Amino acid sequence: MSSGPESPLPEEPLFILESGEVYRNPTEVKMSQIVLPCHANHCGELSVGQLLKWMDSTACLSAERHAGCPCITASVDDINFEHTIGVGQVVNIKAKVNRAFNSSMEVGIVVSCEDLFVGQQWKVCNAFATFVARRTDSGKVQLKQIIPRTQEEQMEYSIAAERRRMRLIHAEIMKDLLSNGTFQIAEECEEHQDAVPAEKTRVESVELVLPPHANHQINTFGGQIMAWMENVATIAASRLCNAHPTLRGIDMFHFRAPSHVGDRVVLKAIVNNAFKKSVEVGVCAEAYQGGEPPRHINSAFMTFEVLGEDDKPCTLPHIRPEPVDGKRRYQEAIARKKIRLDRKYIISCKQTEVPLSVPWDPINQVYLSYNNVSALKVLASKNSWVLNSERRKVSLYTLEENQFLSFKVETNVGMPAERVFILLSDLGRRQEWDKHYKKCELIQEVDEDDMIYYVLTPSVGKDSKFQDFVLLASRRRPCDKGDPYVIALRSVTLPSHPPTDKFKRGEVLCAGFTIWEESNTTTKITYYNQATPGVLPYISTDIAGLSSTFYSTFCACSKFLEENKGGSPALSAAL
């Protein structure tokens, strides 16, 4: 984590409505705070606990602006801090509601730092928080839906459904990883002469919840609890390394229960594992009042580094875990590190920085599926598509962006959207209508939403070799009314199907269908493809307007759908 900008943030573009009015998201809330010495630690850097309080209050105000009633923090997704912030610099926080579900909503938070003397801003972190509208006297609150107006809002609105799906299975991911026989602990709990006993890092602190710690609903302010947790975690990490650690990232905060004015909040922290350049600290918060038993209200896992004079991470001491629970926490920390690396590699990296085909295994399946669907939704949300050609209601659009050429083909069919979704999501039947699919066999049925296929396509051009692909197909039903059905495709690598000399291995970066229900009997189908070198030969003549392969393929697709319009109700229910 550096203390200065690598590149300043670009200026925020204005969105002008057709009426000429400058548009601003009605849920958007901005907060700016100058960092004073009272906000900083002894290194003259803004305390992350203070930053978390500001982030939580800004996000809460945004949620309540949309809901029109009091809201409480339910969870905060993983946060990775890119820069520290010094005394005298300005913190700018922007929060807006990305999507509302029934009684919960996702709020996106962006934090930047501003240096008033050089006139530059740079990104510090971004986060996604989930807030829940509190029940009223008349019962549960039903939130009104967000109507996205800009390309960015449309993208965040669409992907919010995927992030919600990830949150709901967050605990299951960890459980499955630890119980999966294919996951091997790469780092053993070895004895080192210089190992620090984990019990030496244990910290316990108690806080009395006073009125200044409470929000306007008399509950303990979520940001205050996060700040207390960050404080004890920092002490635990300091006891391991005998230096001032820098917080690099926080795994998801999950607020399990509220606490109130008068509660005693007990905060416990201990180092779970020390890796070569980083350390994970587990933190737990419990609350009680009077003689009642403590209730678990929050837990989190924080990753720290110790930066040297060159601002690079230093090597850290080894940790000797406590017996039984300590060894369990030690192994779980390794599993969480694996998950973090998967997320960073698959989700966070720019497309040009990673191979098109990402290795697939049961450990990273959830993140590959998320990335697969999200990438297609991002491509679909672009608003700069150019109509290239149109023939009998089959339209071809192209998009040139970031050194990629993307295309989409769009048409309508007279049948229900769900039936179209069922037929097109069975990739094994695509060779019935797409002449480019000479062979398509199911390799692995991962779960009801994810399948891996082996596809063989004919050669194009001078190379006489057939081309083969290993594709992950991820499908999603609509999260809410007004969402499309989605079938997303991307290449993966499997040890069981390596490239061979017999075929030329092709790769798909992002492709798939969105299926929109326009009425009970009319469906709009859009096929997208972010063309890679392996795909370009198949489409170059169509985009140049020299052939009608797209048209004939989509006509064959429409005919296939019409011929299978009825289907089996039992099969539809199973799918």
Coordinates of C-alpha atoms in Angstrom, one line a residue:
M1 CA 0.0 0.0 0.0
S2 CA 1.6 3.3 -1.1
S3 CA 1.0 6.7 0.4
G4 CA 1.0 8.5 -2.9
P5 CA -0.9 8.3 -6.2
E6 CA 0.4 6.2 -9.1
S7 CA -2.0 8.1 -11.4
P8 CA -4.6 10.7 -10.5
L9 CA -8.3 10.0 -10.8
P10 CA -9.9 11.3 -14.0
E11 CA -12.5 14.0 -13.7
E12 CA -16.0 12.7 -13.2
P13 CA -18.0 13.1 -16.5
L14 CA -21.3 14.8 -16.4
F15 CA -24.4 13.0 -17.7
I16 CA -26.8 15.3 -19.6
L17 CA -30.4 14.3 -20.0
E18 CA -32.3 14.9 -23.3
S19 CA -33.9 17.9 -21.6
G20 CA -30.4 19.4 -21.2
E21 CA -30.5 19.0 -17.4
V22 CA -27.4 17.7 -15.7
Y23 CA -28.3 14.3 -14.1
R24 CA -27.2 13.3 -10.6
N25 CA -28.2 10.0 -9.0
P26 CA -30.9 10.8 -6.4
T27 CA -29.4 8.4 -3.9
E28 CA -25.9 9.8 -4.1
V29 CA -24.3 11.2 -1.0
K30 CA -20.9 12.8 -0.8
M31 CA -18.8 13.4 2.3
S32 CA -15.5 15.3 2.5
Q33 CA -13.3 15.3 5.6
I34 CA -9.9 16.9 6.2
V35 CA -7.6 14.5 8.1
L36 CA -6.7 16.1 11.5
P37 CA -4.1 14.8 14.0
C38 CA -7.0 13.5 16.1
H39 CA -8.0 11.2 13.2
A40 CA -4.5 9.8 12.7
N41 CA -2.3 7.2 14.3
H42 CA 1.3 7.8 15.6
C43 CA 2.6 7.5 12.0
G44 CA 0.6 10.5 10.9
E45 CA -1.7 8.3 8.8
L46 CA -5.5 8.3 8.9
S47 CA -6.7 5.5 11.2
V48 CA -8.6 2.9 9.1
G49 CA -11.1 2.7 12.0
Q50 CA -11.9 6.4 11.5
L51 CA -12.2 5.9 7.7
L52 CA -14.6 2.9 8.2
K53 CA -16.8 5.1 10.4
W54 CA -17.0 7.8 7.7
M55 CA -17.7 5.2 5.0
D56 CA -20.4 3.6 7.0
S57 CA -22.2 6.8 7.9
T58 CA -22.0 8.0 4.2
A59 CA -23.4 4.7 2.9
C60 CA -26.2 4.8 5.6
L61 CA -27.3 8.2 4.5
S62 CA -27.5 7.1 0.9
A63 CA -29.5 4.0 1.9
E64 CA -31.9 6.1 4.0
R65 CA -32.3 8.6 1.2
H66 CA -33.6 5.8 -1.0
A67 CA -35.6 3.9 1.6
G68 CA -37.2 6.9 3.3
C69 CA -36.8 5.2 6.6
P70 CA -34.1 4.1 9.1
C71 CA -31.6 1.5 7.8
I72 CA -29.0 -0.7 9.5
T73 CA -25.8 -2.2 8.2
A74 CA -26.1 -5.9 7.4
S75 CA -22.7 -6.5 5.9
V76 CA -19.7 -4.9 4.1
D77 CA -18.0 -6.8 1.4
D78 CA -14.2 -7.3 1.2
I79 CA -12.2 -4.0 1.2
N80 CA -8.7 -3.7 -0.2
F81 CA -6.8 -0.5 0.7
E82 CA -4.6 0.8 -2.1
H83 CA -3.1 3.9 -0.4
T84 CA -2.7 5.4 3.0
I85 CA -3.9 8.9 3.8
G86 CA -1.8 11.5 5.6
V87 CA -2.7 14.4 8.0
G88 CA -3.7 17.5 6.1
Q89 CA -5.1 15.5 3.1
V90 CA -8.8 15.4 2.3
V91 CA -10.9 12.2 2.2
N92 CA -13.7 12.2 -0.3
I93 CA -16.3 9.5 0.0
K94 CA -19.1 9.0 -2.4
A95 CA -22.0 6.5 -1.8
K96 CA -25.0 5.6 -3.9
V97 CA -27.6 2.8 -4.0
N98 CA -26.7 0.4 -6.8
R99 CA -29.8 -1.8 -6.5
A100 CA -32.7 -2.4 -4.1
F101 CA -34.1 -5.9 -3.5
N102 CA -37.1 -6.5 -1.2
S103 CA -36.0 -5.0 2.1
S104 CA -32.3 -4.8 1.5
M105 CA -30.2 -2.8 -0.9
E106 CA -26.6 -2.7 -2.1
V107 CA -24.7 0.6 -1.6
G108 CA -21.5 1.2 -3.6
I109 CA -18.8 3.3 -1.8
V110 CA -15.8 4.9 -3.4
V111 CA -13.1 6.6 -1.3
S112 CA -10.5 8.9 -2.8
C113 CA -7.8 11.1 -1.3
E114 CA -7.1 14.6 -2.3
D115 CA -3.9 16.5 -1.9
L116 CA -4.8 20.2 -1.7
F117 CA -1.3 21.4 -2.4
V118 CA -0.8 19.5 -5.7
G119 CA -4.4 19.5 -6.8
Q120 CA -4.7 15.7 -7.4
Q121 CA -7.0 13.0 -6.3
W122 CA -6.4 9.2 -6.3
K123 CA -8.5 6.2 -5.4
V124 CA -8.0 4.7 -1.9
C125 CA -10.6 1.9 -1.9
N126 CA -14.1 1.0 -2.9
A127 CA -16.6 -1.2 -1.1
F128 CA -20.1 -2.6 -1.3
A129 CA -22.3 -2.5 1.8
T130 CA -25.7 -4.1 2.3
F131 CA -28.2 -2.2 4.3
V132 CA -31.6 -3.4 5.5
A133 CA -34.6 -1.1 5.9
R134 CA -36.0 -1.4 9.4
R135 CA -39.6 -2.6 9.9
T136 CA -42.2 0.1 10.4
D137 CA -45.3 -0.1 12.6
S138 CA -47.2 -1.4 9.6
G139 CA -44.7 -4.3 9.0
K140 CA -41.8 -5.1 6.7
V141 CA -40.6 -2.4 4.3
Q142 CA -40.9 -3.0 0.5
L143 CA -38.3 -0.9 -1.1
K144 CA -38.9 0.9 -4.4
Q145 CA -36.7 -0.3 -7.3
I146 CA -33.8 1.7 -8.6
I147 CA -34.0 2.9 -12.2
P148 CA -30.5 3.1 -13.7
R149 CA -30.0 6.1 -16.0
T150 CA -26.3 5.9 -17.0
Q151 CA -24.1 3.2 -18.4
E152 CA -22.3 2.9 -15.1
E153 CA -25.5 2.7 -13.1
Q154 CA -26.8 0.0 -15.5
M155 CA -23.6 -2.0 -15.1
E156 CA -23.6 -1.8 -11.3
Y157 CA -27.4 -2.5 -11.2
S158 CA -26.9 -5.7 -13.2
I159 CA -23.8 -7.0 -11.4
A160 CA -25.4 -6.3 -8.0
A161 CA -27.5 -9.4 -8.4
E162 CA -24.3 -11.5 -8.9
R163 CA -22.7 -9.9 -5.8
R164 CA -25.8 -10.6 -3.8
R165 CA -25.6 -14.3 -4.9
M166 CA -22.0 -14.4 -3.7
R167 CA -22.8 -13.0 -0.3
L168 CA -25.6 -15.5 0.3
I169 CA -23.1 -18.4 -0.3
H170 CA -20.1 -16.8 1.3
A171 CA -20.1 -19.2 4.3
E172 CA -20.7 -22.2 2.1
I173 CA -17.6 -21.3 -0.1
M174 CA -15.3 -21.6 3.0
K175 CA -17.0 -24.7 4.3
D176 CA -16.8 -26.5 0.9
L177 CA -13.2 -25.5 0.5
L178 CA -12.1 -27.0 3.8
S179 CA -14.1 -30.2 3.3
N180 CA -13.1 -30.7 -0.3
G181 CA -10.6 -33.5 -0.7
T182 CA -8.9 -31.8 -3.6
F183 CA -7.8 -28.9 -1.4
Q184 CA -4.4 -29.6 0.1
I185 CA -2.9 -27.3 2.8
A186 CA 0.2 -26.0 1.1
E187 CA 1.8 -24.6 4.2
E188 CA 2.3 -26.9 7.1
C189 CA 2.3 -25.9 10.7
E190 CA 6.0 -26.4 11.2
E191 CA 8.1 -25.7 14.3
H192 CA 10.4 -22.7 13.8
Q193 CA 12.9 -21.6 16.5
D194 CA 11.9 -18.0 15.9
A195 CA 8.1 -18.7 15.8
V196 CA 6.0 -16.4 18.0
P197 CA 3.4 -18.2 20.1
A198 CA -0.1 -17.2 18.9
E199 CA -1.2 -16.7 22.5
K200 CA 1.3 -13.8 22.8
T201 CA -0.8 -11.9 20.1
R202 CA -4.1 -12.4 21.8
V203 CA -6.0 -9.2 22.6
E204 CA -9.2 -8.7 24.6
S205 CA -10.8 -5.3 25.1
V206 CA -14.2 -4.1 26.4
E207 CA -16.0 -1.0 25.4
L208 CA -19.1 0.5 27.0
V209 CA -21.6 1.7 24.4
L210 CA -22.4 5.3 25.2
P211 CA -24.8 7.7 23.4
P212 CA -22.0 9.2 21.2
H213 CA -21.4 5.6 19.9
A214 CA -25.0 5.1 18.8
N215 CA -26.8 6.1 15.7
H216 CA -30.1 7.9 15.4
Q217 CA -31.8 4.5 16.0
I218 CA -30.2 4.0 19.5
N219 CA -28.2 1.0 18.0
T220 CA -24.4 1.0 18.2
F221 CA -23.2 2.6 15.0
G222 CA -21.9 -0.1 12.7
G223 CA -18.9 2.0 11.8
Q224 CA -18.0 2.3 15.5
I225 CA -17.9 -1.4 15.9
M226 CA -15.7 -1.8 12.8
A227 CA -13.4 0.8 14.2
W228 CA -13.1 -1.0 17.6
M229 CA -12.4 -4.2 15.7
E230 CA -9.7 -2.6 13.6
N231 CA -8.1 -1.3 16.8
V232 CA -7.7 -4.6 18.5
A233 CA -6.6 -6.3 15.3
T234 CA -3.8 -3.8 14.9
I235 CA -2.6 -4.5 18.4
A236 CA -2.6 -8.2 17.8
A237 CA -0.6 -7.8 14.5
S238 CA 1.8 -5.4 16.3
R239 CA 2.6 -8.0 19.0
L240 CA 3.7 -10.5 16.3
C241 CA 5.9 -8.2 14.3
N242 CA 7.0 -5.6 17.0
A243 CA 6.3 -2.9 14.4
H244 CA 3.5 -0.7 13.2
P245 CA 1.5 -2.8 10.7
T246 CA -0.5 -1.4 7.8
L247 CA -4.0 -2.8 7.2
R248 CA -4.1 -4.1 3.6
G249 CA -7.5 -5.7 3.4
I250 CA -10.6 -6.8 5.3
D251 CA -12.7 -9.9 4.6
M252 CA -16.4 -9.4 4.7
F253 CA -17.9 -7.8 7.8
H254 CA -21.2 -9.6 8.7
F255 CA -23.4 -8.0 11.4
R256 CA -25.1 -10.9 13.0
A257 CA -27.0 -9.0 15.7
P258 CA -27.4 -5.4 16.9
S259 CA -26.1 -3.9 20.1
H260 CA -27.4 -0.9 22.0
V261 CA -26.5 1.9 24.3
G262 CA -25.6 0.4 27.7
D263 CA -24.2 -2.8 26.2
R264 CA -20.6 -3.9 26.9
V265 CA -18.9 -4.9 23.7
V266 CA -16.1 -7.4 24.1
L267 CA -13.6 -7.4 21.3
K268 CA -11.2 -10.3 20.9
A269 CA -8.4 -10.6 18.4
I270 CA -5.6 -13.1 17.7
V271 CA -3.1 -13.8 14.8
N272 CA -4.4 -16.8 12.9
N273 CA -1.5 -17.2 10.6
A274 CA 1.6 -15.4 9.4
F275 CA 2.6 -15.7 5.8
K276 CA 5.9 -14.5 4.4
K277 CA 4.8 -10.9 3.8
S278 CA 1.4 -10.7 5.4
V279 CA -0.4 -11.7 8.6
E280 CA -4.1 -12.5 9.1
V281 CA -5.8 -11.5 12.3
G282 CA -9.2 -12.8 13.3
V283 CA -11.5 -10.5 15.3
C284 CA -14.7 -11.3 17.1
A285 CA -17.2 -8.9 18.7
E286 CA -19.6 -9.9 21.4
A287 CA -22.1 -7.8 23.4
Y288 CA -23.9 -8.3 26.7
Q289 CA -25.8 -6.3 29.2
G290 CA -26.0 -7.1 32.9
G291 CA -25.8 -10.7 33.7
E292 CA -27.0 -12.0 30.4
P293 CA -24.7 -14.3 28.3
P294 CA -22.6 -12.6 25.6
R295 CA -24.1 -12.7 22.1
H296 CA -21.9 -12.8 18.9
I297 CA -22.6 -9.6 16.9
N298 CA -19.7 -9.5 14.4
S299 CA -16.5 -11.2 13.2
A300 CA -14.0 -10.3 10.5
F301 CA -10.5 -11.3 9.2
M302 CA -8.0 -8.5 8.6
T303 CA -4.8 -8.8 6.6
F304 CA -1.8 -6.6 7.6
E305 CA 1.6 -5.9 6.2
V306 CA 4.7 -4.2 7.7
L307 CA 6.2 -1.7 5.2
G308 CA 9.9 -0.9 5.2
E309 CA 11.6 2.4 4.4
D310 CA 11.2 1.6 0.6
D311 CA 7.4 1.1 1.1
K312 CA 7.7 -2.6 0.3
P313 CA 6.4 -5.4 2.6
C314 CA 8.9 -6.8 5.1
T315 CA 9.4 -10.5 5.9
L316 CA 7.4 -11.4 9.0
P317 CA 8.1 -13.9 11.9
H318 CA 6.5 -17.3 11.9
I319 CA 3.6 -18.0 14.2
R320 CA 3.1 -21.1 16.4
P321 CA -0.6 -21.8 16.6
E322 CA -2.4 -22.8 19.8
P323 CA -3.5 -26.5 20.0
V324 CA -6.8 -27.6 18.6
D325 CA -8.6 -24.3 17.8
G326 CA -5.4 -22.6 16.9
K327 CA -4.5 -25.2 14.3
R328 CA -8.0 -25.0 12.9
R329 CA -7.7 -21.2 12.6
Y330 CA -4.2 -21.6 11.1
Q331 CA -5.6 -23.9 8.3
E332 CA -8.7 -21.7 7.7
A333 CA -6.4 -18.7 7.2
I334 CA -4.5 -20.6 4.5
A335 CA -7.9 -21.4 2.9
R336 CA -9.0 -17.7 3.1
K337 CA -5.7 -16.7 1.5
K338 CA -6.3 -19.1 -1.3
I339 CA -9.8 -17.6 -1.8
R340 CA -8.4 -14.0 -1.8
L341 CA -5.9 -14.9 -4.4
D342 CA -8.6 -16.5 -6.6
R343 CA -10.8 -13.5 -6.2
K344 CA -7.9 -11.1 -7.1
Y345 CA -6.7 -13.3 -10.0
I346 CA -10.1 -14.0 -11.5
I347 CA -12.3 -11.0 -10.6
S348 CA -10.1 -8.0 -9.8
C349 CA -7.4 -8.2 -12.5
K350 CA -7.8 -6.4 -15.8
Q351 CA -8.6 -8.7 -18.7
T352 CA -5.3 -7.9 -20.5
E353 CA -3.3 -9.0 -17.4
V354 CA -4.5 -12.6 -17.2
P355 CA -4.7 -15.5 -19.6
L356 CA -8.0 -15.9 -21.5
S357 CA -8.3 -19.4 -20.2
V358 CA -8.3 -19.5 -16.4
P359 CA -7.6 -22.9 -14.7
W360 CA -10.8 -24.4 -13.3
D361 CA -11.0 -26.4 -10.1
P362 CA -13.7 -26.8 -7.4
I363 CA -12.0 -24.2 -5.3
N364 CA -12.3 -21.3 -7.7
Q365 CA -15.6 -22.4 -9.4
V366 CA -17.7 -19.8 -7.6
Y367 CA -15.5 -16.9 -8.6
L368 CA -15.1 -18.1 -12.2
S369 CA -18.9 -18.4 -12.4
Y370 CA -19.3 -14.9 -11.0
N371 CA -16.7 -13.4 -13.3
N372 CA -18.2 -15.3 -16.3
V373 CA -21.7 -13.8 -15.8
S374 CA -20.5 -10.4 -14.6
A375 CA -18.2 -9.9 -17.7
L376 CA -21.2 -10.6 -20.0
K377 CA -23.4 -8.2 -18.0
V378 CA -20.7 -5.5 -18.3
L379 CA -20.4 -6.0 -22.0
A380 CA -24.2 -5.9 -22.4
S381 CA -24.4 -2.6 -20.4
K382 CA -22.2 -0.7 -22.9
N383 CA -24.1 2.1 -24.6
S384 CA -21.7 2.7 -27.5
W385 CA -22.7 -0.2 -29.8
V386 CA -22.9 0.8 -33.5
L387 CA -25.4 -0.8 -35.8
N388 CA -23.4 -2.5 -38.5
S389 CA -26.1 -4.1 -40.6
E390 CA -29.7 -5.3 -40.4
R391 CA -31.6 -7.9 -42.4
R392 CA -35.1 -9.0 -41.8
K393 CA -35.1 -8.0 -38.1
V394 CA -31.7 -9.6 -37.4
S395 CA -29.4 -6.8 -36.3
L396 CA -25.6 -6.9 -36.1
Y397 CA -23.8 -4.3 -33.8
T398 CA -20.1 -3.8 -33.2
L399 CA -18.1 -2.1 -30.4
E400 CA -14.4 -1.2 -30.5
E401 CA -13.0 -0.6 -27.0
N402 CA -9.8 -1.2 -25.2
Q403 CA -8.1 -3.0 -28.1
F404 CA -11.1 -5.4 -28.2
L405 CA -13.6 -5.8 -31.0
S406 CA -17.0 -7.0 -29.7
F407 CA -20.1 -7.8 -31.6
K408 CA -23.7 -8.6 -30.8
V409 CA -26.5 -10.1 -32.8
E410 CA -30.1 -9.4 -31.9
T411 CA -33.5 -10.7 -33.0
N412 CA -37.0 -11.5 -31.6
V413 CA -38.8 -14.8 -31.4
G414 CA -42.4 -15.6 -30.8
M415 CA -42.2 -17.8 -27.7
P416 CA -41.9 -17.5 -23.9
A417 CA -38.5 -16.3 -22.6
E418 CA -38.1 -19.2 -20.1
R419 CA -38.5 -21.8 -22.9
V420 CA -35.9 -20.0 -25.0
F421 CA -33.6 -20.0 -21.9
I422 CA -34.0 -23.7 -21.4
L423 CA -33.2 -24.6 -25.0
L424 CA -30.3 -22.2 -25.5
S425 CA -28.6 -23.1 -22.1
D426 CA -28.3 -26.7 -23.2
L427 CA -25.1 -26.2 -25.1
G428 CA -25.1 -29.8 -26.1
R429 CA -27.9 -29.0 -28.6
R430 CA -26.2 -26.0 -30.2
Q431 CA -24.8 -28.1 -33.0
E432 CA -28.4 -28.6 -34.1
W433 CA -28.5 -25.0 -35.3
D434 CA -25.0 -23.6 -35.3
K435 CA -22.8 -25.0 -38.1
H436 CA -19.7 -23.8 -36.2
Y437 CA -20.3 -26.4 -33.6
K438 CA -19.2 -29.7 -35.1
K439 CA -19.0 -31.3 -31.7
C440 CA -20.1 -30.3 -28.3
E441 CA -19.9 -32.7 -25.4
L442 CA -20.6 -32.2 -21.7
I443 CA -17.3 -32.8 -19.7
Q444 CA -18.5 -31.9 -16.2
E445 CA -21.9 -30.9 -14.7
V446 CA -20.6 -28.7 -11.9
D447 CA -24.0 -27.8 -10.5
E448 CA -27.4 -26.8 -11.8
D449 CA -26.1 -23.4 -13.1
D450 CA -22.6 -24.3 -14.3
M451 CA -21.5 -26.8 -16.9
I452 CA -18.1 -27.4 -18.7
Y453 CA -18.2 -28.4 -22.4
Y454 CA -15.7 -29.5 -25.0
V455 CA -16.4 -27.8 -28.3
L456 CA -14.9 -28.6 -31.7
T457 CA -15.2 -26.1 -34.6
P458 CA -14.2 -26.3 -38.3
S459 CA -11.0 -24.5 -39.5
V460 CA -11.2 -21.1 -41.1
G461 CA -8.6 -19.8 -43.6
K462 CA -5.4 -21.4 -44.6
D463 CA -4.9 -23.4 -41.4
S464 CA -6.5 -26.8 -42.0
K465 CA -6.6 -27.8 -38.3
F466 CA -9.9 -27.9 -36.5
Q467 CA -10.2 -25.6 -33.5
D468 CA -11.2 -26.8 -30.1
F469 CA -12.5 -25.0 -27.0
V470 CA -13.0 -25.9 -23.3
L471 CA -15.9 -23.7 -22.2
L472 CA -17.5 -22.9 -18.9
A473 CA -21.2 -22.2 -19.4
S474 CA -22.9 -20.3 -16.5
R475 CA -26.6 -19.5 -16.5
R476 CA -28.8 -17.3 -14.4
R477 CA -32.5 -16.8 -14.1
P478 CA -33.8 -13.3 -13.5
C479 CA -33.2 -12.0 -10.0
D480 CA -36.2 -9.6 -10.3
K481 CA -38.9 -8.9 -12.8
G482 CA -37.3 -6.9 -15.5
D483 CA -34.0 -8.8 -15.4
P484 CA -32.9 -10.9 -18.4
Y485 CA -32.1 -14.6 -18.4
V486 CA -28.3 -14.9 -18.9
I487 CA -26.2 -17.7 -20.5
A488 CA -22.4 -16.8 -20.2
L489 CA -19.5 -18.5 -21.8
R490 CA -15.8 -18.3 -21.2
S491 CA -12.7 -20.5 -21.7
V492 CA -11.2 -22.5 -18.9
T493 CA -8.3 -25.0 -18.7
L494 CA -8.7 -28.6 -17.5
P495 CA -5.9 -31.1 -16.9
S496 CA -8.2 -33.7 -18.4
H497 CA -8.4 -31.8 -21.7
P498 CA -5.0 -30.3 -22.5
P499 CA -4.2 -28.7 -25.9
T500 CA -3.0 -31.3 -28.5
D501 CA -1.2 -31.1 -31.8
K502 CA -4.2 -32.5 -33.5
F503 CA -6.4 -29.4 -32.9
K504 CA -5.7 -25.7 -32.6
R505 CA -6.8 -24.6 -29.1
G506 CA -9.1 -21.6 -29.2
E507 CA -10.1 -19.3 -26.4
V508 CA -13.3 -17.4 -25.6
L509 CA -12.9 -14.3 -23.3
C510 CA -16.5 -13.3 -23.0
A511 CA -19.6 -14.6 -24.9
G512 CA -23.2 -15.6 -24.4
F513 CA -26.8 -14.7 -24.5
T514 CA -29.2 -12.3 -22.8
I515 CA -32.8 -13.3 -23.1
W516 CA -35.4 -10.6 -22.4
E517 CA -39.1 -11.2 -21.9
E518 CA -40.9 -8.6 -23.9
S519 CA -44.3 -10.2 -23.4
N520 CA -45.8 -13.6 -22.5
T521 CA -45.2 -14.7 -26.1
T522 CA -42.4 -12.5 -27.4
T523 CA -38.7 -12.8 -26.4
K524 CA -35.7 -10.7 -27.5
I525 CA -32.5 -12.7 -27.9
T526 CA -29.1 -11.0 -28.0
Y527 CA -25.8 -12.9 -28.5
Y528 CA -22.6 -11.2 -27.5
N529 CA -18.9 -12.1 -28.2
Q530 CA -15.8 -10.2 -27.2
A531 CA -13.7 -11.4 -30.2
T532 CA -10.4 -13.0 -29.5
P533 CA -7.8 -14.0 -32.2
G534 CA -9.4 -17.5 -32.3
V535 CA -12.8 -16.1 -32.9
L536 CA -12.0 -13.2 -35.3
P537 CA -11.6 -15.4 -38.5
Y538 CA -15.2 -16.7 -38.0
I539 CA -16.7 -13.2 -38.0
S540 CA -14.4 -10.9 -40.1
T541 CA -16.3 -11.3 -43.3
D542 CA -19.7 -10.7 -41.6
I543 CA -18.5 -7.5 -39.9
A544 CA -17.1 -6.4 -43.3
G545 CA -20.5 -7.0 -44.8
L546 CA -19.3 -9.7 -47.2
S547 CA -21.4 -12.6 -46.1
S548 CA -24.6 -13.4 -44.2
T549 CA -23.4 -16.1 -41.8
F550 CA -24.8 -14.2 -38.8
Y551 CA -28.2 -14.0 -40.4
S552 CA -28.3 -17.6 -41.5
T553 CA -27.1 -18.8 -38.1
F554 CA -29.8 -16.8 -36.3
C555 CA -32.5 -18.0 -38.7
A556 CA -31.4 -21.5 -37.9
C557 CA -31.5 -20.7 -34.2
S558 CA -35.1 -19.3 -34.6
K559 CA -36.2 -22.3 -36.5
F560 CA -34.7 -24.6 -33.8
L561 CA -36.5 -22.7 -31.1
E562 CA -39.8 -22.9 -33.0
E563 CA -39.5 -26.6 -33.6
N564 CA -38.9 -27.2 -29.9
K565 CA -41.4 -24.6 -28.7
G566 CA -43.6 -27.1 -26.8
G567 CA -41.2 -29.2 -24.9
S568 CA -41.8 -31.3 -21.8
P569 CA -43.2 -29.6 -18.7
A570 CA -41.3 -32.1 -16.6
L571 CA -38.1 -31.3 -18.3
S572 CA -38.8 -27.6 -17.9
A573 CA -39.3 -28.0 -14.2
A574 CA -36.2 -30.0 -13.9
L575 CA -34.1 -27.4 -15.7

